[in-house]
Coordinates of C-alpha atoms in Angstrom, one line a residue:
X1 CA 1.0 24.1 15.4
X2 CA -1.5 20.9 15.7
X3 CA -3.1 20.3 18.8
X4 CA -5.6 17.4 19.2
X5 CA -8.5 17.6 21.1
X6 CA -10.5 14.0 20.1
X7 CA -9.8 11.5 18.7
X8 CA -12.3 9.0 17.2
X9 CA -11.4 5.6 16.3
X10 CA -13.4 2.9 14.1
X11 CA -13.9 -0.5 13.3
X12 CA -15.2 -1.2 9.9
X13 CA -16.2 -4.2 8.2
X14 CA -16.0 -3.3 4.0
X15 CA -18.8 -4.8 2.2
X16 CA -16.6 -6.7 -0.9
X17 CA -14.6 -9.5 -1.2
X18 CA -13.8 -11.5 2.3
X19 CA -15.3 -8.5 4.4
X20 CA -12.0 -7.4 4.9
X21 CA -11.7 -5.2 8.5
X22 CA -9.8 -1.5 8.9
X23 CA -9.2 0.8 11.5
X24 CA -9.6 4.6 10.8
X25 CA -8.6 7.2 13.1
X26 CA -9.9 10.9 13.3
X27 CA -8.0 13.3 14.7
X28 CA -9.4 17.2 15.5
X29 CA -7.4 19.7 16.4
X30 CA -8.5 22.9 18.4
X31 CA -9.0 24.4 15.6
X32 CA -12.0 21.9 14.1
X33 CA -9.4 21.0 11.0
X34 CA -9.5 17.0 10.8
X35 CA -6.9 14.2 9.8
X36 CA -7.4 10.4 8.6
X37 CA -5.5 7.3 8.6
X38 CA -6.3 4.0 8.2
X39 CA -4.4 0.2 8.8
X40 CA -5.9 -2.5 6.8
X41 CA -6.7 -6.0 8.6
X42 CA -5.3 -4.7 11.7
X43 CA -2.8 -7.3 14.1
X44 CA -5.0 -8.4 17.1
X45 CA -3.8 -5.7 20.1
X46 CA -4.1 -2.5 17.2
X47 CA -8.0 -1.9 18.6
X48 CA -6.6 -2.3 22.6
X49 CA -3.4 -0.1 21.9
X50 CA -4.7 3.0 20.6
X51 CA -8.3 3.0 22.6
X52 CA -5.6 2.5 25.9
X53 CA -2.9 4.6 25.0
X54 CA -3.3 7.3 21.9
X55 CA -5.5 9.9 23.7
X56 CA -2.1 10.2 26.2
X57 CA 0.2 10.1 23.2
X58 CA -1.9 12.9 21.7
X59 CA -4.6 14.6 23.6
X60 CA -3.3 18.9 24.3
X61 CA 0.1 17.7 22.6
X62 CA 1.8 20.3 21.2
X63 CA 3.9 19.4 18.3
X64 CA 5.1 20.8 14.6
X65 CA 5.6 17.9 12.6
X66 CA 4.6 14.1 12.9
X67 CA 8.1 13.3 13.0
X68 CA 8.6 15.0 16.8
X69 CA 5.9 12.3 17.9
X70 CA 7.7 9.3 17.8
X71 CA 6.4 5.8 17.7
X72 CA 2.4 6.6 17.9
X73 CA 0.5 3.9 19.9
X74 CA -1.8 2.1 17.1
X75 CA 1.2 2.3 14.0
X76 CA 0.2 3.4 11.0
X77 CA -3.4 4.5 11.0
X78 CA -2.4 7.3 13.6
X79 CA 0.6 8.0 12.2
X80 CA -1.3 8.7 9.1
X81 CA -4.0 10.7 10.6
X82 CA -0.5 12.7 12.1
X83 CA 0.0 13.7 8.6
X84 CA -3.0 14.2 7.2
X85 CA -3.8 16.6 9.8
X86 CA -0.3 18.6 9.4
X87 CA -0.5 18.9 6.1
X88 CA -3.9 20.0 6.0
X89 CA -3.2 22.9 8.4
X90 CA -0.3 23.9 6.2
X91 CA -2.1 23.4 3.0
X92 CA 0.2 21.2 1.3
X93 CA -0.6 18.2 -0.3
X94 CA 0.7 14.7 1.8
X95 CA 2.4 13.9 -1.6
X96 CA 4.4 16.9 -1.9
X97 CA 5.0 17.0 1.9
X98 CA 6.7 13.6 1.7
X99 CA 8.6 15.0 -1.4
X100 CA 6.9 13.0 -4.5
X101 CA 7.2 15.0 -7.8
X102 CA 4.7 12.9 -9.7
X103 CA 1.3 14.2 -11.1
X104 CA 0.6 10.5 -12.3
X105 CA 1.2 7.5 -11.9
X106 CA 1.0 4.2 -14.2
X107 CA -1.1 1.5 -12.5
X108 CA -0.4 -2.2 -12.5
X109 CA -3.3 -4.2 -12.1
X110 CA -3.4 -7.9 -10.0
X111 CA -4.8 -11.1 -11.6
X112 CA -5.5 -13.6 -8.9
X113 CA -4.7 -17.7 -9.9
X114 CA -8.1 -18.8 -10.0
X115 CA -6.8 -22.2 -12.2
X116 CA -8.5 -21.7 -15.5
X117 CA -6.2 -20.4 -18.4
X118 CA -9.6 -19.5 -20.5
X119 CA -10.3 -17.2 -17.2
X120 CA -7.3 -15.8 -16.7
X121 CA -7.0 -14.4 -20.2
X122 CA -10.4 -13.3 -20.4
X123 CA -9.7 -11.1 -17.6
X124 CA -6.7 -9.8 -18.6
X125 CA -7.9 -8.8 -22.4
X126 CA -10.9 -6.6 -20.0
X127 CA -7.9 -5.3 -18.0
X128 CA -6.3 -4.1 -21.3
X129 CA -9.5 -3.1 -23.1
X130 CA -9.4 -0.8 -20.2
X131 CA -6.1 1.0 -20.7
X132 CA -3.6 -1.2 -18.6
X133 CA -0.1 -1.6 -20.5
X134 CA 1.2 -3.6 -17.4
X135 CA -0.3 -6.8 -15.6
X136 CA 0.6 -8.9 -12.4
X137 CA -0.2 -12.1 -12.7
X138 CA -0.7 -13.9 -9.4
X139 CA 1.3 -17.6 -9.1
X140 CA 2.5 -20.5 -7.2
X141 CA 3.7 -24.0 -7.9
X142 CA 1.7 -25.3 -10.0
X143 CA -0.1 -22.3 -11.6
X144 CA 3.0 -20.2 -13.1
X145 CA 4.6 -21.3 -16.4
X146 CA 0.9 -22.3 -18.0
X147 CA -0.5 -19.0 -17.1
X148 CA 2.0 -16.7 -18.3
X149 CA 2.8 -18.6 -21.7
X150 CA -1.1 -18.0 -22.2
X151 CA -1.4 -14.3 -21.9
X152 CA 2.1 -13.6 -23.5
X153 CA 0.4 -15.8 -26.2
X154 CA -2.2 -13.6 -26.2
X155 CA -0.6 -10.2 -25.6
X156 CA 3.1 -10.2 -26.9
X157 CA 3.8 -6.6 -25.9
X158 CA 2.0 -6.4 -23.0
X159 CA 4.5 -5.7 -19.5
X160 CA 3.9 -8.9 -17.7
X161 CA 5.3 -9.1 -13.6
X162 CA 4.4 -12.4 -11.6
X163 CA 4.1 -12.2 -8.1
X164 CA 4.3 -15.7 -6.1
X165 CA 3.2 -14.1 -2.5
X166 CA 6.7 -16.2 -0.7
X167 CA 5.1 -19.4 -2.3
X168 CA 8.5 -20.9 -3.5
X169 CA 10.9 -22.7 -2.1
X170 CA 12.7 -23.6 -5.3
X171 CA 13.4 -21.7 -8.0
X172 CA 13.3 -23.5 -11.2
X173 CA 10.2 -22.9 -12.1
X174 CA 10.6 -19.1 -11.6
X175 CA 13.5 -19.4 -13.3
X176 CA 11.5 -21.0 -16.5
X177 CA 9.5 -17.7 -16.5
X178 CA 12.2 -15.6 -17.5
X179 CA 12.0 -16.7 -21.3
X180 CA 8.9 -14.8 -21.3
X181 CA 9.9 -11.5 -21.4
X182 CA 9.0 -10.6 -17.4
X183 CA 8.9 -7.1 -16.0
X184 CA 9.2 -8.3 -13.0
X185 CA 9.2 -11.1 -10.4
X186 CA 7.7 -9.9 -7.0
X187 CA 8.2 -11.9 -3.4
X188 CA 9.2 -15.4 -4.8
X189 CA 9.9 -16.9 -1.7
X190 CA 10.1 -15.6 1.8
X191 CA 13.8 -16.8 2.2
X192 CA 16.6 -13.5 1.0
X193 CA 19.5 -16.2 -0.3
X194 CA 16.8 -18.0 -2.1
X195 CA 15.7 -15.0 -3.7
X196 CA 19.4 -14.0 -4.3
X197 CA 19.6 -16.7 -6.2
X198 CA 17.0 -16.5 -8.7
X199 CA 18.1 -13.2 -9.1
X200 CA 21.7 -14.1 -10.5
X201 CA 20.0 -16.7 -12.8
X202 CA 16.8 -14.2 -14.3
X203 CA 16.9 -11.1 -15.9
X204 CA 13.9 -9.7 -15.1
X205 CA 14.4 -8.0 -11.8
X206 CA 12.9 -9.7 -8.3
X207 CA 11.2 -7.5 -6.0
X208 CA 11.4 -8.0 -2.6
X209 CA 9.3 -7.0 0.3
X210 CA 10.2 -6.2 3.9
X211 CA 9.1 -4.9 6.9
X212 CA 11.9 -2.9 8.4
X213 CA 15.1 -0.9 7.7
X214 CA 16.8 -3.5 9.2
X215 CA 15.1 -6.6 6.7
X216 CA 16.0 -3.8 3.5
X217 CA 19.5 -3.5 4.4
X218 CA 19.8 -7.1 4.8
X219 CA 17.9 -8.1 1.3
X220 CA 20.4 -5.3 -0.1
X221 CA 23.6 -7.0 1.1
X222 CA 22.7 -10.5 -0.6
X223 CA 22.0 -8.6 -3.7
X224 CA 18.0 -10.6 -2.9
X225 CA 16.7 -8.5 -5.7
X226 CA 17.0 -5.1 -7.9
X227 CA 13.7 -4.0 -6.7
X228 CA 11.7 -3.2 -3.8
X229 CA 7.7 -4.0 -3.0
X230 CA 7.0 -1.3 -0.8
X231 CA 4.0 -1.7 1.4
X232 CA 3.7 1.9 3.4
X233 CA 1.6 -0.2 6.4
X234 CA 4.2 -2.8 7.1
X235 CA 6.6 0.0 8.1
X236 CA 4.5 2.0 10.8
X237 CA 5.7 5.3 9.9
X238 CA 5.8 7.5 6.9
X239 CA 8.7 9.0 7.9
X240 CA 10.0 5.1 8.2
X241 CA 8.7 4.5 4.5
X242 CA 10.3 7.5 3.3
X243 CA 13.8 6.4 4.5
X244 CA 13.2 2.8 3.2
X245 CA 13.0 4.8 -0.3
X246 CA 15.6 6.8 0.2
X247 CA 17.7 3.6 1.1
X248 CA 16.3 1.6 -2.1
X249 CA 17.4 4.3 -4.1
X250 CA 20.5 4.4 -3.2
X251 CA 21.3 1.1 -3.8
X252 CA 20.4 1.5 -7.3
X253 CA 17.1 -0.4 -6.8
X254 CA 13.2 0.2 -8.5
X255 CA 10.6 0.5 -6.3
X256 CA 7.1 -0.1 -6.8
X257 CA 4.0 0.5 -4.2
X258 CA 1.6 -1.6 -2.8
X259 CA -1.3 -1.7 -0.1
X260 CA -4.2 -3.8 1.5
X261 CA -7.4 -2.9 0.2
X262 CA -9.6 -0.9 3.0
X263 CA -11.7 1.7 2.4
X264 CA -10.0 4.3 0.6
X265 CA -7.8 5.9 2.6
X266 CA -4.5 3.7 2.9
X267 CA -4.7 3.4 -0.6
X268 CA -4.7 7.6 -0.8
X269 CA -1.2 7.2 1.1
X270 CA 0.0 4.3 -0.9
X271 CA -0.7 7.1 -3.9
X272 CA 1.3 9.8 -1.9
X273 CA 4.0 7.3 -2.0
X274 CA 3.8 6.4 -5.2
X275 CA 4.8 10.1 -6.5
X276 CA 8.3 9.6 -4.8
X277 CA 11.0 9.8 -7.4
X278 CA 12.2 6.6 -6.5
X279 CA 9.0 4.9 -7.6
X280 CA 9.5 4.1 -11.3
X281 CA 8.0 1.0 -11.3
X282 CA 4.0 0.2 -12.0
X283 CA 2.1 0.5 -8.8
X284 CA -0.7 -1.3 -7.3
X285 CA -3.1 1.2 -6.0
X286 CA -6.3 0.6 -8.3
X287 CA -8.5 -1.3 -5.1
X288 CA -10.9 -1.0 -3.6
X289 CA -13.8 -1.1 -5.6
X290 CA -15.2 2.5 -6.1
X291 CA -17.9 1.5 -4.9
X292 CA -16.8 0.6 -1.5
X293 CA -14.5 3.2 -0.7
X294 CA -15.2 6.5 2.0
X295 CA -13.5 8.8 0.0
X296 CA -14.2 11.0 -2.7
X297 CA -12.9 11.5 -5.4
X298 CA -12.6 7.3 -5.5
X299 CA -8.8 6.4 -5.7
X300 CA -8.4 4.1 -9.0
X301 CA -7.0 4.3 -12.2
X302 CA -8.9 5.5 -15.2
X303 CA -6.9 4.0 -18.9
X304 CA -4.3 2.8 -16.4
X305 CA -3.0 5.5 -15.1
X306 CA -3.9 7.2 -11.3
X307 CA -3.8 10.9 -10.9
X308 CA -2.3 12.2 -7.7
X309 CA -4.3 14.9 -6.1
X310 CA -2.5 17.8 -5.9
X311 CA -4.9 20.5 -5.8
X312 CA -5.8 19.3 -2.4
X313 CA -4.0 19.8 0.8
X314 CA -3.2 16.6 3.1
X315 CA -4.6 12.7 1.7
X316 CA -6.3 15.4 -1.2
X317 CA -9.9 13.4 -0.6
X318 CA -12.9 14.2 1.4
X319 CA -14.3 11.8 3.9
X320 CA -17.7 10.4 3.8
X321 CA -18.5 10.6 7.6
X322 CA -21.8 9.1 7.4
X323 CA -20.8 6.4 5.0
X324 CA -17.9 5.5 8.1
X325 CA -20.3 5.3 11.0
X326 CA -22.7 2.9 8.9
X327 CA -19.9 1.1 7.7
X328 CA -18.3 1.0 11.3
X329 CA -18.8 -1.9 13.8
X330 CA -17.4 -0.7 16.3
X331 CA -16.1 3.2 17.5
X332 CA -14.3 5.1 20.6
X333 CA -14.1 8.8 21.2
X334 CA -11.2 10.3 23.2
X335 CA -11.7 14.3 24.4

C-alpha cells in the first residue's frame, strides 16, 4: 500500500529550443521507493496549486491504487508520479499496468514549416536516411499544397500526415491535399463541424484532438474525424486518458499519441500510452533531444521505431537526480 512521506516539486527550464518550462514531482513513500511525473509548459496556478495543496492531498494517505485519489491538486505531473510510484511498488511496468500490449512502437517524426521547399526536403530525406517510414509535415495557409507535392515528389512511398495545429478555417486547401496519398490530416481547424466536413470530402482520415470526455464524445457525434490525437497531459489523469481510448475505440476510430517536449519523463508516459491496443497509428514520442532529457535510457526512436520498456517496473527509466536540481529553477519539499 503507498504512503507518501515528501514530496518534492521542481521547476525546470530545459536547455533546447525556446527554453521550454516543466514541472516534476517526486513522490517517496515510507518505504524510500520513489515516483515521477512531469506536465510540460505548465498553466500559470499549476506551481501555487500543488506547493498549497498536494502535501494535504497526499502526505500519510493511505491508498491502493491512483484511481482511489481522485482529482490530484497540480493534474497530471502528480497524477503521474501516483503511478509511477504504484507500479513501482508492485513491480509492473506503467505500460502494462495501463493495459498496453505493445513491445514497440513505430515513430512518426514532425517537420516544422520553416518556408523553404529545398529545407523541408532536405530534412525529411535525413529523417528517412534514419529509418522513418512515416512523416508529419507541419502546415498552414499558405505553406500546405507546395510542401507536400515536394516530398511526395521526392518520396512516393513514404506515409505522409499533415498536421495544421487548428490553423484553418476553410477547407479547400486541405481538401487539395488529399490527391496526395495522405495518411492522415491532424487538427485542421479548431471548429468540430468544420472538421466534419473535410472529413466527408477527404479520404485520408482527420484526427482530432480534445481535452475532455465530454469534447471526444462530442467530435464523435459529428463524425469530426476517424481518428484521435491523443495528448495524455491535456486530460489530467491517466485513468481519464485510458477511458478516452477506450471511448475512441469504440467508435471505430485510430488513435495516435502525442506530447510536449519536457525532460523526459511525460514523453515516458506518452510511450506507456502508446502500447495501448487502440493505438495503431504512428506516434510522436521521438523529443526531446537525448541530450536534454533526465532519464536514462533516453526515450527516442532508433530506425523509427521506440521500444517500450518492459523489463522495468513503473515509467521503466531511471532519474538523473543531480541533472534535475541543476536543471531546476526553482524546488519545494513537503514532509
Amino acid at each position: 500500500m503507498p504512503r507518501v512521506r515528501e514530496i518534492e516539486v521542481f521547476r525546470l527550464v530545459l536547455p533546447y529550443g525556446r527554453r521550454p518550462e516543466s514541472i516534476l514531482v517526486k513522490l517517496t513513500d515510507y518505504g524510500g521507493m520513489a515516483g515521477w511525473g512531469e506536465v510540460v509548459q505548465p498553466a500559470l496556478d499549476t506551481w501555487e496549486d500543488l506547493e498549497e495543496s498536494l502535501g494535504e492531498a497526499l502526505i500519510g494517505v493511505d491508498w491502493e491504487h491512483p484511481n482511489e485519489l481522485g482529482g490530484i491538486p497540480g493534474g497530471s505531473a502528480a497524477d503521474m508520479a501516483c503511478w509511477d510510484l504504484w507500479t513501482r511498488l508492485i513491480g509492473v511496468p506503467l505500460a502494462h499496468a495501463l493495459g498496453g500490449s505493445r513491445t514497440s512502437l513505430a515513430a512518426t517524426v514532425r517537420v516544422s514549416a520553416d518556408g523553404s521547399l529545398e529545407g523541408t526536403v532536405s530534412r525529411v530525406n535525413r529523417y528517412v536516411g534514419g529509418g522513418y517510414g512515416h512523416v508529419t509535415l507541419n502546415v498552414h495557409p499558405g505553406w500546405d499544397v507546395e510542401p507536400v507535392r515536394a516530398v511526395r515528389a521526392a518520396y512516393p512511398a513514404l506515409a505522409i500526415a499533415v498536421d495544421g495545429c487548428g490553423a484553418y478555417t476553410e477547407i479547400a486547401q486541405l481538401e487539395a491535399l488529399d490527391s496526395y496519398g495522405l495518411a492522415g490530416i491532424e487538427r485542421p481547424c479548431t471548429d468540430l463541424l468544420t472538421s466534419a466536413e473535410l472529413q466527408d470530402r477527404v479520404a485520408a482520415p482527420v484526427a482530432v484532438e480534445v481535452a475532455s470526455l465530454q469534447e471526444l464524445d462530442r467530435a464523435i457525434t459529428v463524425h469530426a474525424g476517424r481518428a484521435l490525437l491523443l495528448r495524455p497531459s491535456l486530460f489530467g489523469s491517466l485513468a481519464a486518458v485510458r477511458r478516452a481510448h477506450d471511448y475512441a475505440v469504440a467508435a471505430g476510430w485510430d488513435i495516435t499519441c502525442a506530447d510536449g517536449r519536457g525532460a523526459g519523463l511525460a514523453r515516458a508516459a506518452t510511450v506507456a500510452v502508446a502500447s495501448l491496443p487502440g493505438c495503431t497509428l504512428p506516434s510522436d514520442v521521438t523529443e526531446p533531444p537525448r541530450s536534454a532529457q533526465i532519464v536514462t535510457p533516453p526515450v527516442g526512436a532508433s530506425g523509427g521505431v521506440v521500444a517500450v520498456p518492459l523489463t522495468q517496473p513503473g515509467l521503466g527509466h531511471t532519474i538523473d537526480e543531480d541533472q534535475v536540481r541543476r536543471l531546476a529553477k526553482e524546488s519545494f519539499r513537503t514532509h
